[in-house]
């Protein structure tokens, strides 16, 4: 049938491809949004006529269809097409009605038959939707028709994760997952859960610091055994002299004696205290002990005495007693991994409320009875939603062998790699019921939980950006200054621009390999020069702008500064450097690559010629895939030996960018470079040099829109009510542009996850582009400010500021 597929960044570009390939009378069968932009399936008019002609005689015209044939054809609308899941017939150019009436009688009949078939198909889809999950589960063929995200949803619910968390995860999935395999979708879900699950990062620091820890939780959860296990881990590291055990469990017969046996085996002190007795005096006497572990009496979360018992462990107990030297008591909640999710939810909410009333929230949690739990999803779900940091995992009775540090990967693997679905798995609400549910759940508590979910996603996204993009942490420091007074901005600006601090930051996070220089006035409509930006060894942009007016003057001086201060080897220049600069770089072991224009003149075969006229003479070197100005592109690189007017031999490089689908040319780019860049002394050396050069050339090519992105960010930072220091504004705008460019270029899993989270902040489905990413990044930083104002504390890497206020609303 000769149906052809066209993919482009916009609908206009796609339609242009259709006209070029099939003519003005092509028929549009379908159009939809895809990861690359817009996809159109089209058919040539002559092919459609042959199809209609071959099918019309095979079907006799029923009597009931005659009025339909006699009716005038439906006039086609000239409005823009909206993406649709179902094929629809449309022309590239509008056809006059007289021409449509001149069509053969068989065409309306065929179109009507196709329309009827589509309607029946949609009715069948509606019937399938109404039958519900039970019918899909019973019919394997329907399971195969599920989308990747639907199967992922069912997998998570079947593992035992709650509906609330699954909805939060699947609210803004990456567009790359729509047609991905189940394995890739599950790996994405695991990364999302991993980033949200807080654990103890440094056990050594915790034990070295010591302090007073109280193990609390319901009865029979394993507090006494866990107390002995923690003490044993400390003794193995620091010896028995610095630890003391305290028990307040006077309810269970033999509870004191059990702890004394453990203490005797470990060689540590043990002290028994009545449940209602104050701790202040005892803790004062134990002030010389680095670590004190309190084994408390177990109480049901529904016990009315719970709040009073936890209050005895309040941080201010010693101060009320007049003992100023008493250390704060950190409460660790023990959670039975084998308990039902509803029970665990009630336990955490009750103990957290009692702990806050006693002076501080829970310090963390320890999972017990993991060896008895058929599924871990429920307890991990609760730890994620309540922001409860997991310290240890207990999986047996042996002391101290059956206690290990909480490991995100191990726990989530165990939670996800379970056979079959949980008998208590909840169904994800359908769209209609979910909409009704949202209208009925506007209470303060549910609103707070929604904010906490957004806060978890926000903290996870910020953590990823800090870890993956060098300079993002400095951008975070600069962003709040935009709201300060002009005097405060200028007072903090010098610290942000301090070269020594910036160099230390790069040394700790990611060293710089190349420096990207742009033309002094590279964009119109602004009065500033585009800052220089460094690149990582892999060619990725770093969000660490260097303002040109603060650098040494002149081309040669700046190149020397980059080499001496940052150790930069590659200089990516906006124009061919002068002879003195080229000689300086050659002597220092640096190399360079310069952007050239189509009209740049070089000497070939003794004649002065423009680069544009030499493209056909160049030898093809390699072909690469890249992302250029927000779209996927194919790059063909060619090279030609040339000479400058001063006699210097160079290599001219030609880059032809084309659309990977339609092969249509997008752009032609030119560069000049020293001849020795792509030459090595051996095969291995040549491959290494070629790879380094390809990275440098690609980096300069794909970042040529940075000045435009910076101008866009500069304009978005305008605030009529506040004055912004020009240096600070340019610093933040360039940093934002660098982050957006990196996110658009990066193909790693972390970037896919961050893009999905950023798109979710916008609250609408929008195609991937640098402009959309810029808007989303500004939303992210603004949302961060909101949570900071709510909580009065920083987000940091450990959690989310503002959670305290949100919890008060929830209560």
PDB file of N, CA, C and O in Angstrom, residues 347-412:
ATOM      1  N   UNK A 347       1.630   2.269  62.919  1.00  0.00           N
ATOM      2  CA  UNK A 347       2.756   2.305  63.856  1.00  0.00           C
ATOM      3  C   UNK A 347       3.612   3.545  63.611  1.00  0.00           C
ATOM      4  O   UNK A 347       3.955   4.284  64.546  1.00  0.00           O
ATOM      5  N   UNK A 348       3.967   3.786  62.364  1.00  0.00           N
ATOM      6  CA  UNK A 348       4.842   4.920  62.060  1.00  0.00           C
ATOM      7  C   UNK A 348       4.160   6.235  62.393  1.00  0.00           C
ATOM      8  O   UNK A 348       4.755   7.135  63.005  1.00  0.00           O
ATOM      9  N   UNK A 349       2.889   6.393  62.004  1.00  0.00           N
ATOM     10  CA  UNK A 349       2.198   7.641  62.281  1.00  0.00           C
ATOM     11  C   UNK A 349       2.091   7.898  63.780  1.00  0.00           C
ATOM     12  O   UNK A 349       2.320   9.028  64.242  1.00  0.00           O
ATOM     13  N   UNK A 350       1.756   6.872  64.554  1.00  0.00           N
ATOM     14  CA  UNK A 350       1.579   7.054  65.998  1.00  0.00           C
ATOM     15  C   UNK A 350       2.899   7.357  66.686  1.00  0.00           C
ATOM     16  O   UNK A 350       2.995   8.297  67.489  1.00  0.00           O
ATOM     17  N   UNK A 351       3.933   6.587  66.402  1.00  0.00           N
ATOM     18  CA  UNK A 351       5.220   6.810  67.051  1.00  0.00           C
ATOM     19  C   UNK A 351       5.865   8.119  66.588  1.00  0.00           C
ATOM     20  O   UNK A 351       6.552   8.780  67.369  1.00  0.00           O
ATOM     21  N   UNK A 352       5.667   8.488  65.329  1.00  0.00           N
ATOM     22  CA  UNK A 352       6.222   9.762  64.870  1.00  0.00           C
ATOM     23  C   UNK A 352       5.544  10.932  65.572  1.00  0.00           C
ATOM     24  O   UNK A 352       6.211  11.900  65.978  1.00  0.00           O
ATOM     25  N   UNK A 353       4.233  10.846  65.742  1.00  0.00           N
ATOM     26  CA  UNK A 353       3.517  11.915  66.426  1.00  0.00           C
ATOM     27  C   UNK A 353       3.966  12.027  67.881  1.00  0.00           C
ATOM     28  O   UNK A 353       4.201  13.125  68.399  1.00  0.00           O
ATOM     29  N   UNK A 354       4.118  10.872  68.539  1.00  0.00           N
ATOM     30  CA  UNK A 354       4.567  10.895  69.926  1.00  0.00           C
ATOM     31  C   UNK A 354       5.998  11.396  70.040  1.00  0.00           C
ATOM     32  O   UNK A 354       6.346  12.116  70.985  1.00  0.00           O
ATOM     33  N   UNK A 355       6.845  11.037  69.076  1.00  0.00           N
ATOM     34  CA  UNK A 355       8.238  11.472  69.116  1.00  0.00           C
ATOM     35  C   UNK A 355       8.350  12.981  68.936  1.00  0.00           C
ATOM     36  O   UNK A 355       9.139  13.645  69.615  1.00  0.00           O
ATOM     37  N   UNK A 356       7.564  13.531  68.018  1.00  0.00           N
ATOM     38  CA  UNK A 356       7.605  14.982  67.828  1.00  0.00           C
ATOM     39  C   UNK A 356       7.092  15.709  69.061  1.00  0.00           C
ATOM     40  O   UNK A 356       7.615  16.776  69.433  1.00  0.00           O
ATOM     41  N   UNK A 357       6.067  15.148  69.697  1.00  0.00           N
ATOM     42  CA  UNK A 357       5.576  15.765  70.927  1.00  0.00           C
ATOM     43  C   UNK A 357       6.625  15.731  72.029  1.00  0.00           C
ATOM     44  O   UNK A 357       6.640  16.595  72.920  1.00  0.00           O
ATOM     45  N   UNK A 358       7.543  14.752  71.947  1.00  0.00           N
ATOM     46  CA  UNK A 358       8.602  14.637  72.951  1.00  0.00           C
ATOM     47  C   UNK A 358       9.791  15.539  72.657  1.00  0.00           C
ATOM     48  O   UNK A 358      10.722  15.600  73.454  1.00  0.00           O
ATOM     49  N   UNK A 359       9.786  16.234  71.523  1.00  0.00           N
ATOM     50  CA  UNK A 359      10.851  17.193  71.277  1.00  0.00           C
ATOM     51  C   UNK A 359      11.533  17.098  69.940  1.00  0.00           C
ATOM     52  O   UNK A 359      12.160  18.060  69.500  1.00  0.00           O
ATOM     53  N   UNK A 360      11.468  15.960  69.258  1.00  0.00           N
ATOM     54  CA  UNK A 360      12.155  15.810  67.973  1.00  0.00           C
ATOM     55  C   UNK A 360      11.548  14.637  67.223  1.00  0.00           C
ATOM     56  O   UNK A 360      11.031  13.696  67.835  1.00  0.00           O
ATOM     57  N   UNK A 361      11.598  14.652  65.878  1.00  0.00           N
ATOM     58  CA  UNK A 361      11.083  13.515  65.115  1.00  0.00           C
ATOM     59  C   UNK A 361      11.968  12.283  65.300  1.00  0.00           C
ATOM     60  O   UNK A 361      13.044  12.350  65.883  1.00  0.00           O
ATOM     61  N   UNK A 362      11.479  11.165  64.797  1.00  0.00           N
ATOM     62  CA  UNK A 362      12.257   9.929  64.853  1.00  0.00           C
ATOM     63  C   UNK A 362      13.592  10.115  64.147  1.00  0.00           C
ATOM     64  O   UNK A 362      13.660  10.716  63.075  1.00  0.00           O
ATOM     65  N   UNK A 363      14.660   9.585  64.738  1.00  0.00           N
ATOM     66  CA  UNK A 363      15.987   9.707  64.146  1.00  0.00           C
ATOM     67  C   UNK A 363      16.147   8.766  62.964  1.00  0.00           C
ATOM     68  O   UNK A 363      16.920   9.039  62.042  1.00  0.00           O
ATOM     69  N   UNK A 364      15.439   7.656  62.978  1.00  0.00           N
ATOM     70  CA  UNK A 364      15.542   6.684  61.894  1.00  0.00           C
ATOM     71  C   UNK A 364      14.781   5.427  62.239  1.00  0.00           C
ATOM     72  O   UNK A 364      13.960   5.403  63.175  1.00  0.00           O
ATOM     73  N   UNK A 365      15.039   4.364  61.499  1.00  0.00           N
ATOM     74  CA  UNK A 365      14.323   3.104  61.688  1.00  0.00           C
ATOM     75  C   UNK A 365      15.255   1.935  61.431  1.00  0.00           C
ATOM     76  O   UNK A 365      16.271   2.056  60.739  1.00  0.00           O
ATOM     77  N   UNK A 366      14.892   0.802  62.022  1.00  0.00           N
ATOM     78  CA  UNK A 366      15.595  -0.465  61.818  1.00  0.00           C
ATOM     79  C   UNK A 366      14.553  -1.504  61.416  1.00  0.00           C
ATOM     80  O   UNK A 366      13.513  -1.633  62.083  1.00  0.00           O
ATOM     81  N   UNK A 367      14.793  -2.212  60.332  1.00  0.00           N
ATOM     82  CA  UNK A 367      13.885  -3.270  59.906  1.00  0.00           C
ATOM     83  C   UNK A 367      14.241  -4.561  60.617  1.00  0.00           C
ATOM     84  O   UNK A 367      15.414  -4.973  60.623  1.00  0.00           O
ATOM     85  N   UNK A 368      13.255  -5.217  61.199  1.00  0.00           N
ATOM     86  CA  UNK A 368      13.465  -6.495  61.864  1.00  0.00           C
ATOM     87  C   UNK A 368      12.614  -7.568  61.190  1.00  0.00           C
ATOM     88  O   UNK A 368      11.705  -7.260  60.415  1.00  0.00           O
ATOM     89  N   UNK A 369      12.964  -8.826  61.482  1.00  0.00           N
ATOM     90  CA  UNK A 369      12.231  -9.992  60.967  1.00  0.00           C
ATOM     91  C   UNK A 369      12.148  -9.985  59.439  1.00  0.00           C
ATOM     92  O   UNK A 369      11.156 -10.431  58.848  1.00  0.00           O
ATOM     93  N   UNK A 370      13.196  -9.477  58.802  1.00  0.00           N
ATOM     94  CA  UNK A 370      13.220  -9.466  57.338  1.00  0.00           C
ATOM     95  C   UNK A 370      13.224 -10.884  56.800  1.00  0.00           C
ATOM     96  O   UNK A 370      12.670 -11.157  55.722  1.00  0.00           O
ATOM     97  N   UNK A 371      13.838 -11.815  57.527  1.00  0.00           N
ATOM     98  CA  UNK A 371      13.861 -13.206  57.093  1.00  0.00           C
ATOM     99  C   UNK A 371      12.492 -13.855  57.142  1.00  0.00           C
ATOM    100  O   UNK A 371      12.273 -14.889  56.511  1.00  0.00           O
ATOM    101  N   UNK A 372      11.540 -13.266  57.868  1.00  0.00           N
ATOM    102  CA  UNK A 372      10.192 -13.818  57.967  1.00  0.00           C
ATOM    103  C   UNK A 372       9.215 -13.146  57.012  1.00  0.00           C
ATOM    104  O   UNK A 372       8.055 -13.553  56.929  1.00  0.00           O
ATOM    105  N   UNK A 373       9.644 -12.102  56.318  1.00  0.00           N
ATOM    106  CA  UNK A 373       8.738 -11.318  55.484  1.00  0.00           C
ATOM    107  C   UNK A 373       8.668 -11.881  54.076  1.00  0.00           C
ATOM    108  O   UNK A 373       9.698 -11.966  53.397  1.00  0.00           O
ATOM    109  N   UNK A 374       7.492 -12.276  53.587  1.00  0.00           N
ATOM    110  CA  UNK A 374       7.382 -12.751  52.199  1.00  0.00           C
ATOM    111  C   UNK A 374       7.562 -11.625  51.182  1.00  0.00           C
ATOM    112  O   UNK A 374       7.976 -11.865  50.058  1.00  0.00           O
ATOM    113  N   UNK A 375       7.254 -10.389  51.595  1.00  0.00           N
ATOM    114  CA  UNK A 375       7.389  -9.234  50.705  1.00  0.00           C
ATOM    115  C   UNK A 375       7.859  -8.029  51.514  1.00  0.00           C
ATOM    116  O   UNK A 375       7.409  -7.820  52.642  1.00  0.00           O
ATOM    117  N   UNK A 376       8.751  -7.264  50.912  1.00  0.00           N
ATOM    118  CA  UNK A 376       9.290  -6.083  51.591  1.00  0.00           C
ATOM    119  C   UNK A 376       8.726  -4.777  51.046  1.00  0.00           C
ATOM    120  O   UNK A 376       9.052  -3.703  51.555  1.00  0.00           O
ATOM    121  N   UNK A 377       7.885  -4.853  50.028  1.00  0.00           N
ATOM    122  CA  UNK A 377       7.432  -3.626  49.367  1.00  0.00           C
ATOM    123  C   UNK A 377       6.679  -2.711  50.326  1.00  0.00           C
ATOM    124  O   UNK A 377       6.859  -1.491  50.303  1.00  0.00           O
ATOM    125  N   UNK A 378       5.842  -3.281  51.189  1.00  0.00           N
ATOM    126  CA  UNK A 378       5.017  -2.445  52.065  1.00  0.00           C
ATOM    127  C   UNK A 378       5.859  -1.617  53.023  1.00  0.00           C
ATOM    128  O   UNK A 378       5.665  -0.410  53.169  1.00  0.00           O
ATOM    129  N   UNK A 379       6.847  -2.239  53.670  1.00  0.00           N
ATOM    130  CA  UNK A 379       7.655  -1.502  54.642  1.00  0.00           C
ATOM    131  C   UNK A 379       8.556  -0.492  53.950  1.00  0.00           C
ATOM    132  O   UNK A 379       8.805   0.610  54.475  1.00  0.00           O
ATOM    133  N   UNK A 380       9.045  -0.795  52.747  1.00  0.00           N
ATOM    134  CA  UNK A 380       9.848   0.170  52.012  1.00  0.00           C
ATOM    135  C   UNK A 380       8.986   1.335  51.527  1.00  0.00           C
ATOM    136  O   UNK A 380       9.427   2.492  51.521  1.00  0.00           O
ATOM    137  N   UNK A 381       7.770   1.029  51.105  1.00  0.00           N
ATOM    138  CA  UNK A 381       6.822   2.075  50.707  1.00  0.00           C
ATOM    139  C   UNK A 381       6.615   3.069  51.839  1.00  0.00           C
ATOM    140  O   UNK A 381       6.657   4.298  51.643  1.00  0.00           O
ATOM    141  N   UNK A 382       6.417   2.562  53.032  1.00  0.00           N
ATOM    142  CA  UNK A 382       6.157   3.442  54.182  1.00  0.00           C
ATOM    143  C   UNK A 382       7.397   4.235  54.552  1.00  0.00           C
ATOM    144  O   UNK A 382       7.322   5.424  54.886  1.00  0.00           O
ATOM    145  N   UNK A 383       8.562   3.609  54.486  1.00  0.00           N
ATOM    146  CA  UNK A 383       9.794   4.343  54.770  1.00  0.00           C
ATOM    147  C   UNK A 383       9.993   5.486  53.777  1.00  0.00           C
ATOM    148  O   UNK A 383      10.432   6.586  54.148  1.00  0.00           O
ATOM    149  N   UNK A 384       9.652   5.252  52.504  1.00  0.00           N
ATOM    150  CA  UNK A 384       9.799   6.292  51.484  1.00  0.00           C
ATOM    151  C   UNK A 384       8.816   7.424  51.736  1.00  0.00           C
ATOM    152  O   UNK A 384       9.187   8.605  51.755  1.00  0.00           O
ATOM    153  N   UNK A 385       7.550   7.099  51.926  1.00  0.00           N
ATOM    154  CA  UNK A 385       6.539   8.145  52.050  1.00  0.00           C
ATOM    155  C   UNK A 385       6.678   8.963  53.328  1.00  0.00           C
ATOM    156  O   UNK A 385       6.320  10.140  53.360  1.00  0.00           O
ATOM    157  N   UNK A 386       7.184   8.361  54.381  1.00  0.00           N
ATOM    158  CA  UNK A 386       7.353   9.078  55.644  1.00  0.00           C
ATOM    159  C   UNK A 386       8.758   9.643  55.808  1.00  0.00           C
ATOM    160  O   UNK A 386       9.045  10.265  56.831  1.00  0.00           O
ATOM    161  N   UNK A 387       9.621   9.445  54.805  1.00  0.00           N
ATOM    162  CA  UNK A 387      10.976   9.969  54.894  1.00  0.00           C
ATOM    163  C   UNK A 387      11.753   9.397  56.063  1.00  0.00           C
ATOM    164  O   UNK A 387      12.569  10.086  56.679  1.00  0.00           O
ATOM    165  N   UNK A 388      11.542   8.130  56.375  1.00  0.00           N
ATOM    166  CA  UNK A 388      12.154   7.480  57.533  1.00  0.00           C
ATOM    167  C   UNK A 388      13.460   6.817  57.101  1.00  0.00           C
ATOM    168  O   UNK A 388      13.456   5.884  56.299  1.00  0.00           O
ATOM    169  N   UNK A 389      14.558   7.300  57.632  1.00  0.00           N
ATOM    170  CA  UNK A 389      15.875   6.802  57.227  1.00  0.00           C
ATOM    171  C   UNK A 389      16.117   5.413  57.821  1.00  0.00           C
ATOM    172  O   UNK A 389      16.064   5.230  59.040  1.00  0.00           O
ATOM    173  N   UNK A 390      16.412   4.446  56.946  1.00  0.00           N
ATOM    174  CA  UNK A 390      16.693   3.082  57.392  1.00  0.00           C
ATOM    175  C   UNK A 390      18.160   2.964  57.749  1.00  0.00           C
ATOM    176  O   UNK A 390      19.033   3.255  56.934  1.00  0.00           O
ATOM    177  N   UNK A 391      18.437   2.496  58.978  1.00  0.00           N
ATOM    178  CA  UNK A 391      19.818   2.347  59.423  1.00  0.00           C
ATOM    179  C   UNK A 391      20.320   0.917  59.252  1.00  0.00           C
ATOM    180  O   UNK A 391      21.364   0.679  58.656  1.00  0.00           O
ATOM    181  N   UNK A 392      19.571  -0.027  59.806  1.00  0.00           N
ATOM    182  CA  UNK A 392      20.026  -1.421  59.778  1.00  0.00           C
ATOM    183  C   UNK A 392      18.866  -2.337  59.402  1.00  0.00           C
ATOM    184  O   UNK A 392      17.694  -1.956  59.436  1.00  0.00           O
ATOM    185  N   UNK A 393      19.236  -3.572  59.046  1.00  0.00           N
ATOM    186  CA  UNK A 393      18.274  -4.620  58.716  1.00  0.00           C
ATOM    187  C   UNK A 393      18.618  -5.842  59.550  1.00  0.00           C
ATOM    188  O   UNK A 393      19.756  -6.335  59.506  1.00  0.00           O
ATOM    189  N   UNK A 394      17.647  -6.323  60.308  1.00  0.00           N
ATOM    190  CA  UNK A 394      17.837  -7.511  61.143  1.00  0.00           C
ATOM    191  C   UNK A 394      17.130  -8.691  60.488  1.00  0.00           C
ATOM    192  O   UNK A 394      15.952  -8.594  60.125  1.00  0.00           O
ATOM    193  N   UNK A 395      17.858  -9.812  60.326  1.00  0.00           N
ATOM    194  CA  UNK A 395      17.306 -10.943  59.585  1.00  0.00           C
ATOM    195  C   UNK A 395      17.612 -12.264  60.278  1.00  0.00           C
ATOM    196  O   UNK A 395      17.947 -13.257  59.639  1.00  0.00           O
ATOM    197  N   UNK A 396      17.507 -12.279  61.601  1.00  0.00           N
ATOM    198  CA  UNK A 396      17.733 -13.510  62.359  1.00  0.00           C
ATOM    199  C   UNK A 396      18.018 -13.196  63.817  1.00  0.00           C
ATOM    200  O   UNK A 396      18.059 -12.039  64.244  1.00  0.00           O
ATOM    201  N   UNK A 397      18.260 -14.260  64.610  1.00  0.00           N
ATOM    202  CA  UNK A 397      18.457 -14.104  66.048  1.00  0.00           C
ATOM    203  C   UNK A 397      19.918 -14.081  66.462  1.00  0.00           C
ATOM    204  O   UNK A 397      20.229 -13.784  67.625  1.00  0.00           O
ATOM    205  N   UNK A 398      20.836 -14.415  65.568  1.00  0.00           N
ATOM    206  CA  UNK A 398      22.240 -14.492  65.959  1.00  0.00           C
ATOM    207  C   UNK A 398      22.816 -13.097  66.199  1.00  0.00           C
ATOM    208  O   UNK A 398      22.537 -12.164  65.455  1.00  0.00           O
ATOM    209  N   UNK A 399      23.607 -13.008  67.295  1.00  0.00           N
ATOM    210  CA  UNK A 399      24.255 -11.750  67.664  1.00  0.00           C
ATOM    211  C   UNK A 399      25.753 -11.915  67.455  1.00  0.00           C
ATOM    212  O   UNK A 399      26.354 -12.834  68.011  1.00  0.00           O
ATOM    213  N   UNK A 400      26.412 -11.038  66.699  1.00  0.00           N
ATOM    214  CA  UNK A 400      25.862  -9.888  65.952  1.00  0.00           C
ATOM    215  C   UNK A 400      25.683 -10.177  64.473  1.00  0.00           C
ATOM    216  O   UNK A 400      25.478  -9.254  63.693  1.00  0.00           O
ATOM    217  N   UNK A 401      25.772 -11.455  64.056  1.00  0.00           N
ATOM    218  CA  UNK A 401      25.847 -11.765  62.621  1.00  0.00           C
ATOM    219  C   UNK A 401      24.606 -11.308  61.848  1.00  0.00           C
ATOM    220  O   UNK A 401      24.732 -10.869  60.695  1.00  0.00           O
ATOM    221  N   UNK A 402      23.437 -11.425  62.465  1.00  0.00           N
ATOM    222  CA  UNK A 402      22.194 -11.194  61.724  1.00  0.00           C
ATOM    223  C   UNK A 402      21.733  -9.740  61.780  1.00  0.00           C
ATOM    224  O   UNK A 402      20.544  -9.447  61.924  1.00  0.00           O
ATOM    225  N   UNK A 403      22.684  -8.822  61.671  1.00  0.00           N
ATOM    226  CA  UNK A 403      22.362  -7.402  61.560  1.00  0.00           C
ATOM    227  C   UNK A 403      23.296  -6.798  60.514  1.00  0.00           C
ATOM    228  O   UNK A 403      24.519  -6.945  60.603  1.00  0.00           O
ATOM    229  N   UNK A 404      22.735  -6.144  59.531  1.00  0.00           N
ATOM    230  CA  UNK A 404      23.546  -5.560  58.457  1.00  0.00           C
ATOM    231  C   UNK A 404      23.056  -4.163  58.149  1.00  0.00           C
ATOM    232  O   UNK A 404      21.923  -3.789  58.483  1.00  0.00           O
ATOM    233  N   UNK A 405      23.926  -3.396  57.524  1.00  0.00           N
ATOM    234  CA  UNK A 405      23.536  -2.050  57.097  1.00  0.00           C
ATOM    235  C   UNK A 405      22.440  -2.124  56.039  1.00  0.00           C
ATOM    236  O   UNK A 405      22.425  -3.034  55.206  1.00  0.00           O
ATOM    237  N   UNK A 406      21.533  -1.175  56.075  1.00  0.00           N
ATOM    238  CA  UNK A 406      20.495  -1.113  55.052  1.00  0.00           C
ATOM    239  C   UNK A 406      21.129  -0.785  53.702  1.00  0.00           C
ATOM    240  O   UNK A 406      21.881   0.180  53.580  1.00  0.00           O
ATOM    241  N   UNK A 407      20.842  -1.593  52.711  1.00  0.00           N
ATOM    242  CA  UNK A 407      21.377  -1.419  51.358  1.00  0.00           C
ATOM    243  C   UNK A 407      20.197  -1.233  50.400  1.00  0.00           C
ATOM    244  O   UNK A 407      19.360  -2.125  50.243  1.00  0.00           O
ATOM    245  N   UNK A 408      20.124  -0.063  49.762  1.00  0.00           N
ATOM    246  CA  UNK A 408      18.990   0.230  48.884  1.00  0.00           C
ATOM    247  C   UNK A 408      18.816  -0.820  47.802  1.00  0.00           C
ATOM    248  O   UNK A 408      17.724  -1.344  47.581  1.00  0.00           O
ATOM    249  N   UNK A 409      19.908  -1.109  47.104  1.00  0.00           N
ATOM    250  CA  UNK A 409      19.822  -2.021  45.966  1.00  0.00           C
ATOM    251  C   UNK A 409      19.351  -3.407  46.381  1.00  0.00           C
ATOM    252  O   UNK A 409      18.484  -4.009  45.743  1.00  0.00           O
ATOM    253  N   UNK A 410      19.912  -3.906  47.486  1.00  0.00           N
ATOM    254  CA  UNK A 410      19.537  -5.244  47.953  1.00  0.00           C
ATOM    255  C   UNK A 410      18.074  -5.276  48.367  1.00  0.00           C
ATOM    256  O   UNK A 410      17.318  -6.196  48.018  1.00  0.00           O
ATOM    257  N   UNK A 411      17.631  -4.280  49.125  1.00  0.00           N
ATOM    258  CA  UNK A 411      16.255  -4.254  49.604  1.00  0.00           C
ATOM    259  C   UNK A 411      15.258  -4.150  48.457  1.00  0.00           C
ATOM    260  O   UNK A 411      14.236  -4.848  48.444  1.00  0.00           O
ATOM    261  N   UNK A 412      15.552  -3.289  47.490  1.00  0.00           N
ATOM    262  CA  UNK A 412      14.615  -3.116  46.384  1.00  0.00           C
ATOM    263  C   UNK A 412      14.619  -4.316  45.447  1.00  0.00           C
ATOM    264  O   UNK A 412      13.575  -4.679  44.886  1.00  0.00           O
TER     265      UNK A 412
END
